[in-house]
């Protein structure tokens, strides 16, 4: 069985955390495959670019993809449907017996498939043999927007050998944010809430980079804020374990992995109430949700969690630690390997 993974997201020096789950799946699958199997990967590194830079990046990527066209693969697994589905569509036309699997991660179906291109993309999507939305919300969109049956809902998986609870780790931060400092992640909502806190003693760790970095640096002059960039996964584990709560106010997501990583490290989470987070957060059991775009409600939540007694916090921590153990990287990749085998045998 010869497999090719195709992805438009992969870690880079600029964004070492972006698409790391694709790399993790590739490495895990490579380790579990038998001697008769092989697996290759084609990817675009995630970098900060302008619109023109993005166009040039994809043109350059297509030129690099040309070398894969003559190669015969039994199955191609695409991460992130649009726009690399066109690369895979060309490959499928040259190798019609090759099976195509697509994992839908979020924006590739929630935003990139719209009324303007939906009909065209439905035709292209007919080459897909098996769909893998990472969450229930995305599964509904795959069905309604592209008229595709859902093969299996399967999140990307968390490496439990990397992300785990360090019981005796002292807490340095009250709240930690991990992700890109961009509008979609709701970082501006977090900033507004911080500015209205009754005390400047609340401690925050912001881990990532992006367009709001300058504003966070300016905020750190007046508030107890630590900024970390270019963190490895073991370094992230350390930061998670040094924190009491994880916070993410996204306006749009797929099935966020950072929230699950945080729970594996024993952090209750505070998120926006978008449907994707509601698939993860059990109110008052492993975390809390607040209305999207509402910095006043977030402010109230931050204050109430800081006033929480230790027994109540430990109960939340226990709830976080018991959540989503079935989503470990090894379990997810075992499912993927079975999907590959079943498709290539059919």
Coordinates of C-alpha atoms in Angstrom, one line a residue:
X1 CA 0.0 0.0 0.0
X2 CA 1.5 3.3 -1.2
X3 CA 0.2 6.4 0.4
X4 CA 0.7 10.1 -0.4
X5 CA -0.3 12.8 2.1
X6 CA -1.0 16.3 0.7
X7 CA -1.3 19.3 3.0
X8 CA -1.3 23.1 2.7
X9 CA -0.3 23.4 6.4
X10 CA 3.0 22.2 7.9
X11 CA 5.3 23.8 10.6
X12 CA 7.8 26.4 9.6
X13 CA 10.3 28.6 11.4
X14 CA 7.8 31.4 11.3
X15 CA 4.9 29.3 12.5
X16 CA 6.3 26.1 14.2
X17 CA 3.0 25.2 15.7
X18 CA 0.9 25.5 12.5
X19 CA -0.2 22.2 11.0
X20 CA 2.0 20.3 13.5
X21 CA -0.8 17.7 13.8
X22 CA -0.3 16.8 10.1
X23 CA 3.4 16.1 10.8
X24 CA 2.5 14.1 13.9
X25 CA 0.0 11.9 11.9
X26 CA 2.6 11.4 9.1
X27 CA 5.3 10.4 11.6
X28 CA 2.9 8.1 13.6
X29 CA 1.6 6.4 10.4
X30 CA 5.1 5.9 9.1
X31 CA 6.0 4.1 12.4
X32 CA 3.0 1.8 12.4
X33 CA 3.0 0.8 8.7
X34 CA 4.4 -2.6 7.8
X35 CA 7.4 -3.2 5.5
X36 CA 5.2 -3.6 2.5
X37 CA 3.7 -0.1 3.0
X38 CA 5.2 3.3 2.1
X39 CA 4.1 6.8 2.8
X40 CA 5.2 10.1 1.3
X41 CA 4.2 13.6 2.0
X42 CA 3.8 16.9 0.0
X43 CA 3.2 20.0 2.0
X44 CA 3.2 23.8 2.1
X45 CA 4.9 25.3 5.1
X46 CA 2.7 27.8 7.0
X47 CA 4.2 31.3 6.7
X48 CA 3.0 34.9 7.0
X49 CA 2.4 36.2 3.5
X50 CA 0.5 38.9 1.6
X51 CA -2.3 38.0 -0.8
X52 CA 0.1 38.2 -3.7
X53 CA 2.6 36.1 -1.7
X54 CA -0.1 33.5 -1.2
X55 CA -0.8 33.3 -4.9
X56 CA 2.9 33.0 -5.7
X57 CA 3.2 30.4 -2.9
X58 CA 0.6 28.2 -4.5
X59 CA 2.0 28.6 -8.0
X60 CA 5.4 27.5 -6.7
X61 CA 3.7 24.6 -4.8
X62 CA 2.1 23.4 -8.0
X63 CA 5.4 23.4 -9.8
X64 CA 6.8 21.3 -6.9
X65 CA 3.8 18.9 -7.0
X66 CA 4.5 18.1 -10.7
X67 CA 7.1 15.5 -9.7
X68 CA 4.5 13.5 -7.9
X69 CA 2.2 13.2 -10.9
X70 CA 4.0 10.3 -12.6
X71 CA 4.2 8.3 -9.3
X72 CA 1.6 5.6 -8.7
X73 CA -0.1 5.8 -5.3
X74 CA -2.8 3.5 -4.0
X75 CA -4.3 6.4 -2.0
X76 CA -3.9 10.1 -1.6
X77 CA -4.9 11.7 1.7
X78 CA -5.6 15.5 1.4
X79 CA -5.6 17.6 4.5
X80 CA -7.6 20.9 4.0
X81 CA -10.0 20.6 1.1
X82 CA -9.5 23.9 -0.7
X83 CA -7.5 24.9 -2.7
X84 CA -5.2 21.8 -3.0
X85 CA -8.2 19.7 -4.1
X86 CA -7.3 20.9 -7.6
X87 CA -3.8 19.4 -7.3
X88 CA -5.4 16.1 -6.2
X89 CA -8.1 16.3 -8.9
X90 CA -5.3 16.5 -11.6
X91 CA -3.6 13.5 -10.0
X92 CA -6.8 11.5 -9.9
X93 CA -7.4 12.2 -13.6
X94 CA -4.0 10.7 -14.4
X95 CA -4.5 7.8 -12.0
X96 CA -8.2 7.0 -11.8
X97 CA -7.8 3.9 -9.7
X98 CA -6.2 5.8 -6.8
X99 CA -8.4 6.4 -3.8
X100 CA -8.8 9.9 -2.5
X101 CA -9.4 10.7 1.2
X102 CA -10.0 14.3 2.4
X103 CA -9.8 15.6 5.9
X104 CA -11.8 18.8 6.4
X105 CA -10.3 20.9 9.1
X106 CA -12.5 24.0 9.3
X107 CA -12.0 27.1 7.2
X108 CA -11.6 24.9 4.1
X109 CA -15.4 24.1 4.3
X110 CA -16.8 26.9 6.6
X111 CA -15.4 29.8 4.6
X112 CA -13.6 28.7 1.5
X113 CA -16.7 26.9 0.1
X114 CA -19.3 29.5 -0.5
X115 CA -22.3 30.3 -2.8
X116 CA -20.0 31.7 -5.4
X117 CA -17.9 28.5 -5.9
X118 CA -20.1 25.8 -4.4
X119 CA -21.4 24.3 -7.6
X120 CA -17.9 24.2 -9.2
X121 CA -16.4 22.6 -6.1
X122 CA -19.2 20.0 -5.9
X123 CA -18.0 18.7 -9.3
X124 CA -14.4 18.6 -8.3
X125 CA -15.3 16.9 -5.0
X126 CA -16.8 13.9 -6.9
X127 CA -13.3 12.4 -7.0
X128 CA -13.3 12.0 -3.2
X129 CA -13.8 8.4 -2.1
X130 CA -13.9 9.0 1.7
X131 CA -14.5 12.2 3.8
X132 CA -13.1 12.8 7.3
X133 CA -14.5 16.0 8.9
X134 CA -12.8 16.7 12.2
X135 CA -16.0 17.5 14.0
X136 CA -19.8 17.2 13.9
X137 CA -20.4 20.8 12.8
X138 CA -18.1 20.3 9.8
X139 CA -19.7 17.0 9.0
X140 CA -23.0 18.7 8.4
X141 CA -21.3 21.3 6.2
X142 CA -19.6 18.7 4.1
X143 CA -22.9 17.1 3.5
X144 CA -24.9 20.3 2.8
X145 CA -22.3 22.3 0.9
X146 CA -20.6 19.6 -1.2
X147 CA -23.4 16.9 -1.3
X148 CA -20.8 14.3 0.1
X149 CA -21.5 11.5 2.5
X150 CA -19.5 11.6 5.7
X151 CA -17.1 8.7 5.9
X152 CA -16.0 9.2 9.5
X153 CA -15.8 12.0 12.0
X154 CA -12.2 11.9 13.2
X155 CA -10.3 14.7 14.9
X156 CA -6.6 15.0 14.2
X157 CA -5.4 13.5 17.5
X158 CA -3.3 14.6 20.4
X159 CA 0.1 13.0 21.2
X160 CA -0.4 11.7 24.7
X161 CA 3.4 11.1 25.0
X162 CA 4.0 14.8 24.6
X163 CA 0.9 16.4 26.3
X164 CA 0.2 15.1 29.8
X165 CA -0.4 16.4 33.3
X166 CA 2.7 17.2 35.4
X167 CA 1.2 16.9 38.9
X168 CA 3.8 18.8 40.9
X169 CA 4.3 21.7 38.5
X170 CA 3.8 25.1 40.2
X171 CA 1.4 27.5 38.5
X172 CA 2.9 30.6 37.0
X173 CA 0.0 31.8 34.9
X174 CA -3.7 32.2 35.5
X175 CA -4.6 32.0 31.8
X176 CA -2.8 30.8 28.7
X177 CA -3.7 31.5 25.1
X178 CA -2.1 29.3 22.4
X179 CA -2.6 30.0 18.7
X180 CA -2.2 32.6 16.0
X181 CA -2.7 36.2 17.2
X182 CA -5.3 36.9 14.5
X183 CA -8.9 38.2 14.3
X184 CA -10.4 34.8 13.7
X185 CA -8.9 33.5 17.0
X186 CA -10.7 36.3 18.9
X187 CA -7.5 37.6 20.4
X188 CA -8.9 41.1 20.2
X189 CA -11.8 40.0 22.5
X190 CA -9.2 38.7 25.1
X191 CA -7.3 42.0 24.9
X192 CA -10.4 44.1 25.6
X193 CA -11.3 41.9 28.6
X194 CA -7.8 42.2 30.1
X195 CA -8.0 46.0 29.8
X196 CA -11.2 46.0 32.0
X197 CA -9.9 43.6 34.7
X198 CA -10.3 45.0 38.3
X199 CA -6.7 44.1 39.1
X200 CA -3.5 44.0 37.1
X201 CA -2.3 41.0 39.1
X202 CA -4.0 38.5 36.8
X203 CA -1.2 36.7 34.9
X204 CA -1.4 35.7 31.2
X205 CA 0.8 33.8 28.9
X206 CA 0.3 34.4 25.1
X207 CA 1.9 31.8 23.0
X208 CA 2.0 32.3 19.3
X209 CA 2.5 35.1 16.8
X210 CA 0.5 37.2 14.3
X211 CA -1.0 40.6 13.5
X212 CA -1.9 41.5 17.1
X213 CA 1.6 40.8 18.5
X214 CA 2.5 44.5 18.7
X215 CA -0.7 45.3 20.6
X216 CA 0.0 42.4 23.1
X217 CA 3.6 43.7 23.6
X218 CA 2.2 47.1 24.3
X219 CA -0.3 45.7 26.7
X220 CA 2.4 43.8 28.5
X221 CA 4.0 47.1 29.6
X222 CA 1.0 47.6 31.9
X223 CA -0.3 44.1 32.7
X224 CA 1.2 40.9 33.9
X225 CA 1.7 39.3 30.5
X226 CA 4.3 36.9 29.2
X227 CA 4.8 36.3 25.5
X228 CA 6.3 33.1 24.1
X229 CA 7.0 32.4 20.4
X230 CA 8.3 29.5 18.4
X231 CA 7.6 26.9 21.1
X232 CA 8.2 23.2 20.5
X233 CA 5.5 20.8 21.6
X234 CA 7.4 19.8 24.8
X235 CA 7.8 23.5 25.6
X236 CA 4.0 24.0 25.1
X237 CA 3.3 21.1 27.5
X238 CA 5.4 22.9 30.1
X239 CA 3.5 26.2 29.6
X240 CA 0.2 24.4 29.8
X241 CA 1.2 22.8 33.0
X242 CA 2.3 26.1 34.5
X243 CA -1.2 27.6 33.8
X244 CA -4.5 27.3 35.5
X245 CA -6.9 27.9 32.6
X246 CA -6.7 27.8 28.8
X247 CA -8.5 30.5 26.9
X248 CA -9.6 30.8 23.2
X249 CA -12.3 33.1 21.9
X250 CA -12.3 32.0 18.2
X251 CA -15.0 33.2 15.8
X252 CA -14.5 30.1 13.6
X253 CA -12.8 26.8 14.1
X254 CA -12.8 23.2 12.8
X255 CA -12.3 20.9 15.8
X256 CA -9.6 22.8 17.7
X257 CA -6.7 20.7 18.9
X258 CA -5.2 23.2 21.3
X259 CA -8.2 22.9 23.6
X260 CA -7.8 19.1 23.7
X261 CA -4.0 19.4 24.3
X262 CA -4.8 21.7 27.2
X263 CA -7.2 19.2 28.7
X264 CA -4.6 16.4 28.4
X265 CA -2.4 18.6 30.6
X266 CA -5.2 19.1 33.1
X267 CA -6.4 22.6 32.1
X268 CA -10.0 23.6 32.2
X269 CA -10.8 25.7 29.2
X270 CA -12.7 29.0 28.6
X271 CA -13.9 29.4 25.0
X272 CA -16.4 31.2 22.8
X273 CA -19.7 29.4 22.3
X274 CA -19.4 28.6 18.6
X275 CA -20.7 25.1 17.7
X276 CA -17.2 23.7 17.3
X277 CA -16.3 24.4 20.9
X278 CA -19.7 23.2 22.2
X279 CA -18.6 19.8 20.9
X280 CA -15.7 19.9 23.3
X281 CA -16.7 21.9 26.3
X282 CA -19.0 20.4 29.0
X283 CA -20.2 23.5 30.9
X284 CA -18.9 23.4 34.4
X285 CA -17.3 20.0 34.0
X286 CA -14.2 20.6 31.9
X287 CA -14.6 24.4 31.3
X288 CA -16.9 27.2 30.3
X289 CA -18.2 28.9 27.2
X290 CA -19.0 32.6 26.8
X291 CA -20.9 34.3 23.9
X292 CA -18.7 34.9 20.9
X293 CA -17.4 38.5 20.4
X294 CA -18.5 39.4 24.0
X295 CA -15.6 40.8 26.0
X296 CA -17.9 41.8 28.9
X297 CA -19.0 38.2 29.4
X298 CA -15.5 37.0 29.1
X299 CA -14.4 39.5 31.7
X300 CA -17.1 38.1 34.1
X301 CA -15.9 34.6 33.4
X302 CA -12.2 35.5 34.1
X303 CA -13.2 37.1 37.4
X304 CA -15.4 34.2 38.5
X305 CA -12.7 31.6 37.8
X306 CA -10.2 33.6 39.8
X307 CA -12.6 33.7 42.7
X308 CA -13.1 29.9 42.5
X309 CA -12.1 27.8 45.5
X310 CA -9.5 25.1 45.2
X311 CA -12.0 22.2 45.5
X312 CA -14.1 23.6 42.7
X313 CA -11.0 24.1 40.5
X314 CA -9.8 20.5 41.2
X315 CA -13.2 19.2 40.1
X316 CA -12.8 21.1 36.8
X317 CA -9.3 19.8 36.4
X318 CA -10.4 16.2 36.9
X319 CA -13.1 16.8 34.3
X320 CA -10.5 18.1 31.8
X321 CA -8.2 15.2 32.4
X322 CA -10.9 12.6 31.8
X323 CA -12.0 14.2 28.5
X324 CA -11.3 12.9 25.0
X325 CA -8.9 10.1 25.9
X326 CA -10.2 8.4 22.7
X327 CA -8.6 11.2 20.7
X328 CA -5.0 10.2 21.3
X329 CA -2.7 10.3 18.3
X330 CA -2.2 6.6 18.3
X331 CA -6.0 5.9 18.3
X332 CA -6.6 8.4 15.5
X333 CA -3.8 7.0 13.3
X334 CA -5.0 3.4 13.9
X335 CA -8.4 4.5 12.6
X336 CA -6.7 6.1 9.6
X337 CA -4.7 3.1 8.8
X338 CA -7.8 0.9 8.9
X339 CA -9.5 3.4 6.5
X340 CA -6.6 3.2 4.1
X341 CA -6.6 -0.6 4.2
X342 CA -10.3 -0.9 3.6
X343 CA -10.3 1.6 0.7
X344 CA -7.3 0.1 -1.1
X345 CA -8.8 -3.4 -0.8
X346 CA -12.1 -2.4 -2.3

